[in-house]
Each structure stands twice: as C-alpha cells, then as structure tokens.
C-alpha cells in the first residue's frame, strides 16, 4: 500500500514528505492509521546524530491512531480499536521475563535499527530504493504505521488521541521515573532538574503521589512557572541562583530523590551532590559530555545511588491505562504541555521543540 511519510534523509535537511510503499501486515503485525504523533527529543537526536539510526528513515515514536488491519496471529486488538503506540521489546529475554521491557536486551535492535525484527527494511520509495523505519516499532511520522502486539496499547473508543499520544514515551518516562523506577512516596522530597515535557511529567506524578517538597530547577522562568502550576512547591532558577545552596536551604540535609532530565553534566553533578544520605538520583537524559565528574566518595559516604532510567520502567499495558485514568480524573493535565501542529508543519514543530518555544508538540495527521 502507499502511505505518506516525513522522511529524514540527511542530518541538516528538513524532513521531506514522500509517498512510500509499505507491505500489508504480516501475521504478527498491526496496521495503524495515525491520528496524531508527539515529537520527542529522541526524534530530534536521531535526525542530528550521525549513526544513531540508519538513513533515510521515517522517525516518530509517540503515535496514536486507529487499527486498520491486523495479521492472522493478532488477538490483542481488532480493526477500529483506538490505540496508543509505545516502545517495542522482545518479550522473551531475561529483562522482559522479569517484567522490565524497557531494559529489553534487544531494545536497540527493536527500536533503533531501522529494520523489522525479521531484518527486512519496511519501505521502498518512489524509485524502489529502501527506506528504513520501524523506529520504536512504529515510525509514526506518517499516515500509517506497522506495529506489533507488544507496542500497542488499546484505549477507549473516543479517547482524545491527539492529547494522549505522548503517553507512549515522554510522559510515561517522566511519570514512570517517579511512580515506578524510584517509587517516590507521600511526603518524600524530590528535585527535578530540567522542566521539559519529561521533567514536567515527573512533577505532575510527584504531586499525584504526594511528594513534598517538589523542587523544579531550570533556567527558563516560563518553564519554572509551568512547573509551579503543575505541582512544584519550589522553583530554582539555575541561571541566577546557587542550586546546591538553595536545595540545602529548602530541604535541610538534601533531597531523597533527584531526577535529571537536562542532559547537562554539571546538572547531573549537582543532582548527585544534593542527595540526602540514602538518596537516589535517576538519570533520564544522556549527557553529551563524556565526563560528569561524580566522585565515588560522594556515593559511598551516605549510601547515595545513581541509576539510569529508560521509559520510566513502564510496562506499557499496565502503566499507560493508569496514566489515562489520571488524565481523565484531571490529575495529569497534559493539555498544559501540548501545542498542536498539522502534520504538514512537522518541520516547524521540530524547530519549535528544539528552541524550547513549545513543551510538547503534537502533530495531527488529519484522520478521524
Ligand atoms: C529512550 C528510549 C529507551 C532507551 C533510552 C532512550 N528514549 C526515548 O525517547
Ligand atoms: Zn521518546
């Protein structure tokens, strides 16, 4: 079948709209007609960083849409079902067997290789040349996506897909870091470094679990205002305040939990240094600098920990419906993070996400 997709061909070129050929779903595949897709910073990184994914490729990994067709082995969903798309995992490695699919041993092959698990390349372009896809098991910057059972989550008919789309990555990453990975509890202190969509999702989740204080750190006053609006009890402007000193002032002996979403080495260092004894720092963003400068003595003395977090330790079939319920009850006001763009304006959405003019761009594909 023919689909329309935004194709990334080179690192400095804008995405280009192309008609591509996509095969009908195989026995274990699900064809989804996309209604919306969030844009995540990992999409931007994949465009920019040479070698992160093969090119040309169709990116996008916060898709939401309606099932159009299913292969013969699919029982989880049927045509007409509304679904959110998320990361893919193999389902049988030690991590998946231990209910930790976001640490699947085949995570890179399943989500970043540009190929299907069978090794085939999903599309051909107008000249018959191959185009990579299957990004996070979906490639949602398109009118249609081929997915598999493990990376689709059914939601209620009529659910607002053009708001819920980013639950599949950015929102579950931030919220899951608080609710799943770190299991932050009532009355426990948390500092969130970076108030993009992941950091703000962590703040909304921290409010849901009753964390206190909830301290947001960023350099943009508008983002800090958004953080306060969404649950932060305190904010620190790192452009003009001494973050470590302010954290000590607010908490006395340091924070129980820190979440680092900015990807800045000095921010990771401050986050770790700000931990109370037995505190944990969750690292959600990869730093570009090779050295972070954490002194192991800081970890050892006081039993402090630092741990990496991918996709908020989410088991999507369980956690995404929980988040949908929080949204429905008004506890996860996603609409405050979102700016909508028509699919045709994808390069503008990417530009605005880059510069921080918008928190979470969501593309509308014009279906439904
Ligand atoms: C994540 C996905 C899982 C591995 C680490 C990076 N990015 C999501 O956007
Ligand atoms: Zn993402």
CSV table of C-alpha atoms in Angstrom, one decimal, residues 32-316:
chain,number,residue,atom,x,y,z
A,32,UNK,CA,-2.5,1.6,12.4
A,33,UNK,CA,-3.9,4.7,10.7
A,34,UNK,CA,-2.3,7.5,12.7
A,35,UNK,CA,-4.4,10.3,14.2
A,36,UNK,CA,-1.6,12.0,16.0
A,37,UNK,CA,2.1,11.8,17.0
A,38,UNK,CA,4.1,13.6,19.6
A,39,UNK,CA,7.5,14.8,18.8
A,40,UNK,CA,10.2,13.7,21.4
A,41,UNK,CA,13.7,14.9,21.8
A,42,UNK,CA,14.9,11.5,20.8
A,43,UNK,CA,13.5,12.1,17.3
A,44,UNK,CA,15.5,15.3,17.1
A,45,UNK,CA,18.6,13.5,18.3
A,46,UNK,CA,18.1,10.8,15.7
A,47,UNK,CA,17.9,13.4,12.9
A,48,UNK,CA,21.1,15.2,14.1
A,49,UNK,CA,23.4,12.5,15.4
A,50,UNK,CA,25.3,10.7,12.7
A,51,UNK,CA,25.0,6.9,13.0
A,52,UNK,CA,22.3,6.8,15.7
A,53,UNK,CA,19.8,5.4,13.2
A,54,UNK,CA,20.4,4.4,9.5
A,55,UNK,CA,19.0,6.9,6.9
A,56,UNK,CA,16.9,7.5,5.0
A,57,UNK,CA,14.4,6.8,7.8
A,58,UNK,CA,10.9,7.5,9.0
A,59,UNK,CA,11.1,8.6,12.6
A,60,UNK,CA,8.3,9.3,15.2
A,61,UNK,CA,7.6,7.2,18.3
A,62,UNK,CA,4.7,8.7,20.1
A,63,UNK,CA,2.0,7.6,17.7
A,64,UNK,CA,-1.8,7.3,18.4
A,65,UNK,CA,-4.4,6.1,16.0
A,66,UNK,CA,-7.0,3.5,14.9
A,67,UNK,CA,-6.2,-0.1,14.0
A,68,UNK,CA,-6.9,-0.5,10.3
A,69,UNK,CA,-5.9,-4.2,9.7
A,70,UNK,CA,-4.3,-7.0,11.7
A,71,UNK,CA,-2.3,-10.1,10.8
A,72,UNK,CA,-3.7,-13.6,11.3
A,73,UNK,CA,-1.9,-14.1,14.7
A,74,UNK,CA,-3.1,-10.9,16.3
A,75,UNK,CA,-5.7,-11.3,19.1
A,76,UNK,CA,-4.9,-8.2,21.2
A,77,UNK,CA,-6.7,-5.6,19.0
A,78,UNK,CA,-9.0,-5.6,16.1
A,79,UNK,CA,-9.8,-3.1,13.3
A,80,UNK,CA,-11.5,0.0,14.6
A,81,UNK,CA,-9.8,-0.1,18.0
A,82,UNK,CA,-8.1,3.1,19.3
A,83,UNK,CA,-4.5,2.6,20.3
A,84,UNK,CA,-1.5,4.4,21.7
A,85,UNK,CA,1.9,3.3,20.4
A,86,UNK,CA,4.9,2.8,22.5
A,87,UNK,CA,8.5,1.3,22.5
A,88,UNK,CA,9.0,-2.3,21.4
A,89,UNK,CA,10.6,-5.1,23.3
A,90,UNK,CA,11.2,-8.8,22.5
A,91,UNK,CA,9.0,-10.3,25.3
A,92,UNK,CA,11.4,-13.2,26.0
A,93,UNK,CA,14.8,-12.0,27.1
A,94,UNK,CA,15.7,-12.0,30.8
A,95,UNK,CA,14.7,-8.4,31.2
A,96,UNK,CA,11.3,-8.9,29.5
A,97,UNK,CA,10.7,-12.1,31.5
A,98,UNK,CA,11.5,-10.1,34.7
A,99,UNK,CA,8.8,-7.5,33.8
A,100,UNK,CA,11.3,-4.9,32.7
A,101,UNK,CA,10.6,-4.5,29.0
A,102,UNK,CA,12.2,-1.0,28.8
A,103,UNK,CA,15.5,-2.8,29.6
A,104,UNK,CA,15.0,-5.4,26.9
A,105,UNK,CA,18.3,-6.9,25.8
A,106,UNK,CA,17.1,-6.3,22.2
A,107,UNK,CA,16.0,-2.7,22.8
A,108,UNK,CA,18.4,-1.1,20.3
A,109,UNK,CA,17.6,-3.6,17.5
A,110,UNK,CA,13.9,-3.4,18.1
A,111,UNK,CA,13.7,0.4,18.3
A,112,UNK,CA,16.7,2.0,16.6
A,113,UNK,CA,17.9,-0.4,13.8
A,114,UNK,CA,15.5,0.9,11.2
A,115,UNK,CA,14.6,-2.7,10.4
A,116,UNK,CA,11.8,-5.1,11.4
A,117,UNK,CA,12.8,-7.9,13.8
A,118,UNK,CA,12.9,-10.2,10.7
A,119,UNK,CA,15.7,-7.9,9.4
A,120,UNK,CA,13.7,-6.6,6.5
A,121,UNK,CA,13.6,-2.8,5.6
A,122,UNK,CA,10.0,-1.6,5.9
A,123,UNK,CA,9.5,0.8,2.9
A,124,UNK,CA,10.6,1.5,-0.6
A,125,UNK,CA,10.4,5.0,-2.1
A,126,UNK,CA,9.1,6.1,-5.5
A,127,UNK,CA,12.3,4.9,-7.2
A,128,UNK,CA,12.2,1.5,-5.5
A,129,UNK,CA,15.0,2.3,-3.1
A,130,UNK,CA,14.7,1.1,0.5
A,131,UNK,CA,13.7,3.5,3.3
A,132,UNK,CA,14.3,2.5,6.9
A,133,UNK,CA,11.6,2.6,9.5
A,134,UNK,CA,10.2,0.6,12.5
A,135,UNK,CA,11.6,3.3,14.7
A,136,UNK,CA,10.4,2.3,18.2
A,137,UNK,CA,8.4,-0.4,16.4
A,138,UNK,CA,6.2,2.3,14.7
A,139,UNK,CA,7.7,5.2,12.7
A,140,UNK,CA,4.8,7.5,13.5
A,141,UNK,CA,5.7,10.5,11.3
A,142,UNK,CA,3.4,9.1,8.7
A,143,UNK,CA,-0.2,8.4,7.8
A,144,UNK,CA,0.2,4.7,8.7
A,145,UNK,CA,2.4,2.6,10.9
A,146,UNK,CA,3.1,-1.2,11.1
A,147,UNK,CA,3.4,-2.2,14.8
A,148,UNK,CA,3.3,-5.4,16.9
A,149,UNK,CA,1.3,-6.6,19.8
A,150,UNK,CA,3.8,-5.5,22.4
A,151,UNK,CA,4.0,-1.9,21.4
A,152,UNK,CA,0.3,-1.1,21.0
A,153,UNK,CA,-2.0,-0.3,24.0
A,154,UNK,CA,-5.7,-0.2,23.4
A,155,UNK,CA,-7.6,2.8,24.8
A,156,UNK,CA,-11.3,3.6,25.0
A,157,UNK,CA,-13.1,4.5,21.7
A,158,UNK,CA,-13.3,8.3,21.6
A,159,UNK,CA,-10.3,8.8,23.8
A,160,UNK,CA,-8.5,12.1,22.9
A,161,UNK,CA,-5.7,10.5,20.9
A,162,UNK,CA,-4.2,13.9,19.9
A,163,UNK,CA,-3.6,14.6,23.6
A,164,UNK,CA,-2.7,11.1,24.8
A,165,UNK,CA,-0.2,10.3,22.1
A,166,UNK,CA,2.9,11.2,24.1
A,167,UNK,CA,2.0,8.8,26.9
A,168,UNK,CA,3.8,6.2,24.9
A,169,UNK,CA,7.2,7.9,25.5
A,170,UNK,CA,7.8,11.3,27.1
A,171,UNK,CA,5.0,11.3,29.6
A,172,UNK,CA,5.5,7.7,30.8
A,173,UNK,CA,9.2,8.3,31.0
A,174,UNK,CA,8.8,11.2,33.5
A,175,UNK,CA,5.8,9.9,35.4
A,176,UNK,CA,7.2,6.4,35.5
A,177,UNK,CA,10.5,7.6,36.9
A,178,UNK,CA,8.6,8.9,39.9
A,179,UNK,CA,5.9,6.2,40.2
A,180,UNK,CA,7.7,3.1,39.0
A,181,UNK,CA,11.5,3.4,39.0
A,182,UNK,CA,12.1,5.5,42.2
A,183,UNK,CA,8.7,4.7,43.8
A,184,UNK,CA,8.6,8.1,45.4
A,185,UNK,CA,6.2,8.2,48.3
A,186,UNK,CA,3.9,10.5,50.2
A,187,UNK,CA,5.9,13.3,52.0
A,188,UNK,CA,9.2,12.4,50.4
A,189,UNK,CA,11.4,15.2,48.8
A,190,UNK,CA,12.2,15.3,45.1
A,191,UNK,CA,14.2,17.7,42.9
A,192,UNK,CA,13.6,17.6,39.2
A,193,UNK,CA,16.4,19.0,37.1
A,194,UNK,CA,15.0,20.3,33.7
A,195,UNK,CA,11.4,21.2,33.1
A,196,UNK,CA,10.8,20.0,29.5
A,197,UNK,CA,7.9,17.5,28.9
A,198,UNK,CA,9.7,14.7,30.8
A,199,UNK,CA,10.6,16.8,33.8
A,200,UNK,CA,7.1,18.3,34.0
A,201,UNK,CA,5.6,14.8,33.8
A,202,UNK,CA,7.8,13.8,36.7
A,203,UNK,CA,6.5,16.9,38.6
A,204,UNK,CA,2.8,16.0,37.8
A,205,UNK,CA,3.5,12.4,39.0
A,206,UNK,CA,5.3,13.7,42.1
A,207,UNK,CA,2.2,15.7,43.0
A,208,UNK,CA,-0.1,12.6,42.4
A,209,UNK,CA,2.0,10.5,44.9
A,210,UNK,CA,2.1,13.3,47.5
A,211,UNK,CA,5.8,14.1,47.3
A,212,UNK,CA,6.8,17.1,49.3
A,213,UNK,CA,8.7,19.3,48.7
A,214,UNK,CA,8.8,19.1,44.9
A,215,UNK,CA,11.6,21.3,43.7
A,216,UNK,CA,11.9,22.2,40.0
A,217,UNK,CA,15.2,23.5,38.5
A,218,UNK,CA,15.6,25.2,35.1
A,219,UNK,CA,16.9,28.3,33.5
A,220,UNK,CA,13.7,29.5,31.8
A,221,UNK,CA,11.3,31.5,34.0
A,222,UNK,CA,8.3,30.5,31.9
A,223,UNK,CA,9.1,26.8,32.4
A,224,UNK,CA,9.5,27.3,36.1
A,225,UNK,CA,6.1,29.0,36.2
A,226,UNK,CA,4.7,25.9,34.4
A,227,UNK,CA,6.3,23.7,36.9
A,228,UNK,CA,4.7,25.5,39.8
A,229,UNK,CA,1.4,25.3,38.0
A,230,UNK,CA,1.7,21.6,37.7
A,231,UNK,CA,2.8,20.8,41.2
A,232,UNK,CA,6.2,22.1,42.1
A,233,UNK,CA,6.3,23.6,45.6
A,234,UNK,CA,9.6,25.4,45.0
A,235,UNK,CA,11.5,26.5,41.9
A,236,UNK,CA,15.1,27.4,41.4
A,237,UNK,CA,16.4,29.4,38.5
A,238,UNK,CA,19.8,27.9,37.8
A,239,UNK,CA,20.8,30.9,35.6
A,240,UNK,CA,20.9,33.2,38.7
A,241,UNK,CA,20.7,31.1,41.8
A,242,UNK,CA,23.1,28.7,43.6
A,243,UNK,CA,21.2,25.4,43.1
A,244,UNK,CA,23.0,23.3,45.7
A,245,UNK,CA,22.8,26.1,48.3
A,246,UNK,CA,19.1,26.6,47.6
A,247,UNK,CA,18.3,22.9,47.8
A,248,UNK,CA,20.1,22.7,51.1
A,249,UNK,CA,18.2,25.7,52.4
A,250,UNK,CA,14.8,24.1,51.3
A,251,UNK,CA,15.5,20.5,52.5
A,252,UNK,CA,18.0,20.9,55.3
A,253,UNK,CA,20.0,17.8,54.7
A,254,UNK,CA,19.4,17.2,51.0
A,255,UNK,CA,16.8,15.5,48.8
A,256,UNK,CA,15.6,11.9,49.0
A,257,UNK,CA,15.2,11.8,45.2
A,258,UNK,CA,16.6,13.7,42.3
A,259,UNK,CA,15.6,13.3,38.6
A,260,UNK,CA,18.0,14.6,36.0
A,261,UNK,CA,16.3,15.3,32.6
A,262,UNK,CA,18.5,18.1,31.2
A,263,UNK,CA,21.4,16.0,30.0
A,264,UNK,CA,23.9,18.6,31.3
A,265,UNK,CA,27.0,17.2,33.1
A,266,UNK,CA,27.0,19.9,35.7
A,267,UNK,CA,23.4,19.3,36.4
A,268,UNK,CA,24.0,15.6,37.0
A,269,UNK,CA,26.8,16.5,39.3
A,270,UNK,CA,24.7,19.0,41.3
A,271,UNK,CA,21.8,16.5,41.5
A,272,UNK,CA,24.1,13.8,43.0
A,273,UNK,CA,25.7,16.3,45.4
A,274,UNK,CA,22.3,17.4,46.5
A,275,UNK,CA,21.1,14.0,47.7
A,276,UNK,CA,20.5,13.3,51.4
A,277,UNK,CA,22.1,10.1,52.8
A,278,UNK,CA,20.5,7.1,51.1
A,279,UNK,CA,19.1,9.3,48.4
A,280,UNK,CA,18.8,8.3,44.8
A,281,UNK,CA,19.4,10.2,41.6
A,282,UNK,CA,17.6,8.9,38.5
A,283,UNK,CA,19.3,9.8,35.2
A,284,UNK,CA,16.9,10.1,32.3
A,285,UNK,CA,18.9,12.0,29.7
A,286,UNK,CA,22.2,11.1,28.2
A,287,UNK,CA,24.9,13.8,28.6
A,288,UNK,CA,26.9,14.9,25.6
A,289,UNK,CA,30.0,15.5,27.7
A,290,UNK,CA,31.9,12.2,28.3
A,291,UNK,CA,32.9,13.2,31.9
A,292,UNK,CA,30.3,14.0,34.5
A,293,UNK,CA,32.7,14.4,37.4
A,294,UNK,CA,30.9,12.4,40.1
A,295,UNK,CA,33.3,11.5,42.9
A,296,UNK,CA,32.6,7.9,44.1
A,297,UNK,CA,33.2,9.0,47.6
A,298,UNK,CA,30.0,11.1,47.4
A,299,UNK,CA,28.1,7.9,46.6
A,300,UNK,CA,29.8,5.8,49.2
A,301,UNK,CA,29.6,8.2,52.1
A,302,UNK,CA,25.9,8.3,52.9
A,303,UNK,CA,25.0,5.4,50.7
A,304,UNK,CA,23.8,7.5,47.8
A,305,UNK,CA,22.8,6.0,44.5
A,306,UNK,CA,22.6,7.0,40.9
A,307,UNK,CA,20.6,4.9,38.4
A,308,UNK,CA,19.7,5.2,34.7
A,309,UNK,CA,16.0,5.1,33.8
A,310,UNK,CA,14.5,4.2,30.4
A,311,UNK,CA,10.9,4.8,29.7
A,312,UNK,CA,10.1,5.1,33.4
A,313,UNK,CA,10.4,1.3,33.9
A,314,UNK,CA,7.0,1.2,32.2
A,315,UNK,CA,5.1,-2.0,31.4
A,316,UNK,CA,3.0,-0.2,28.8
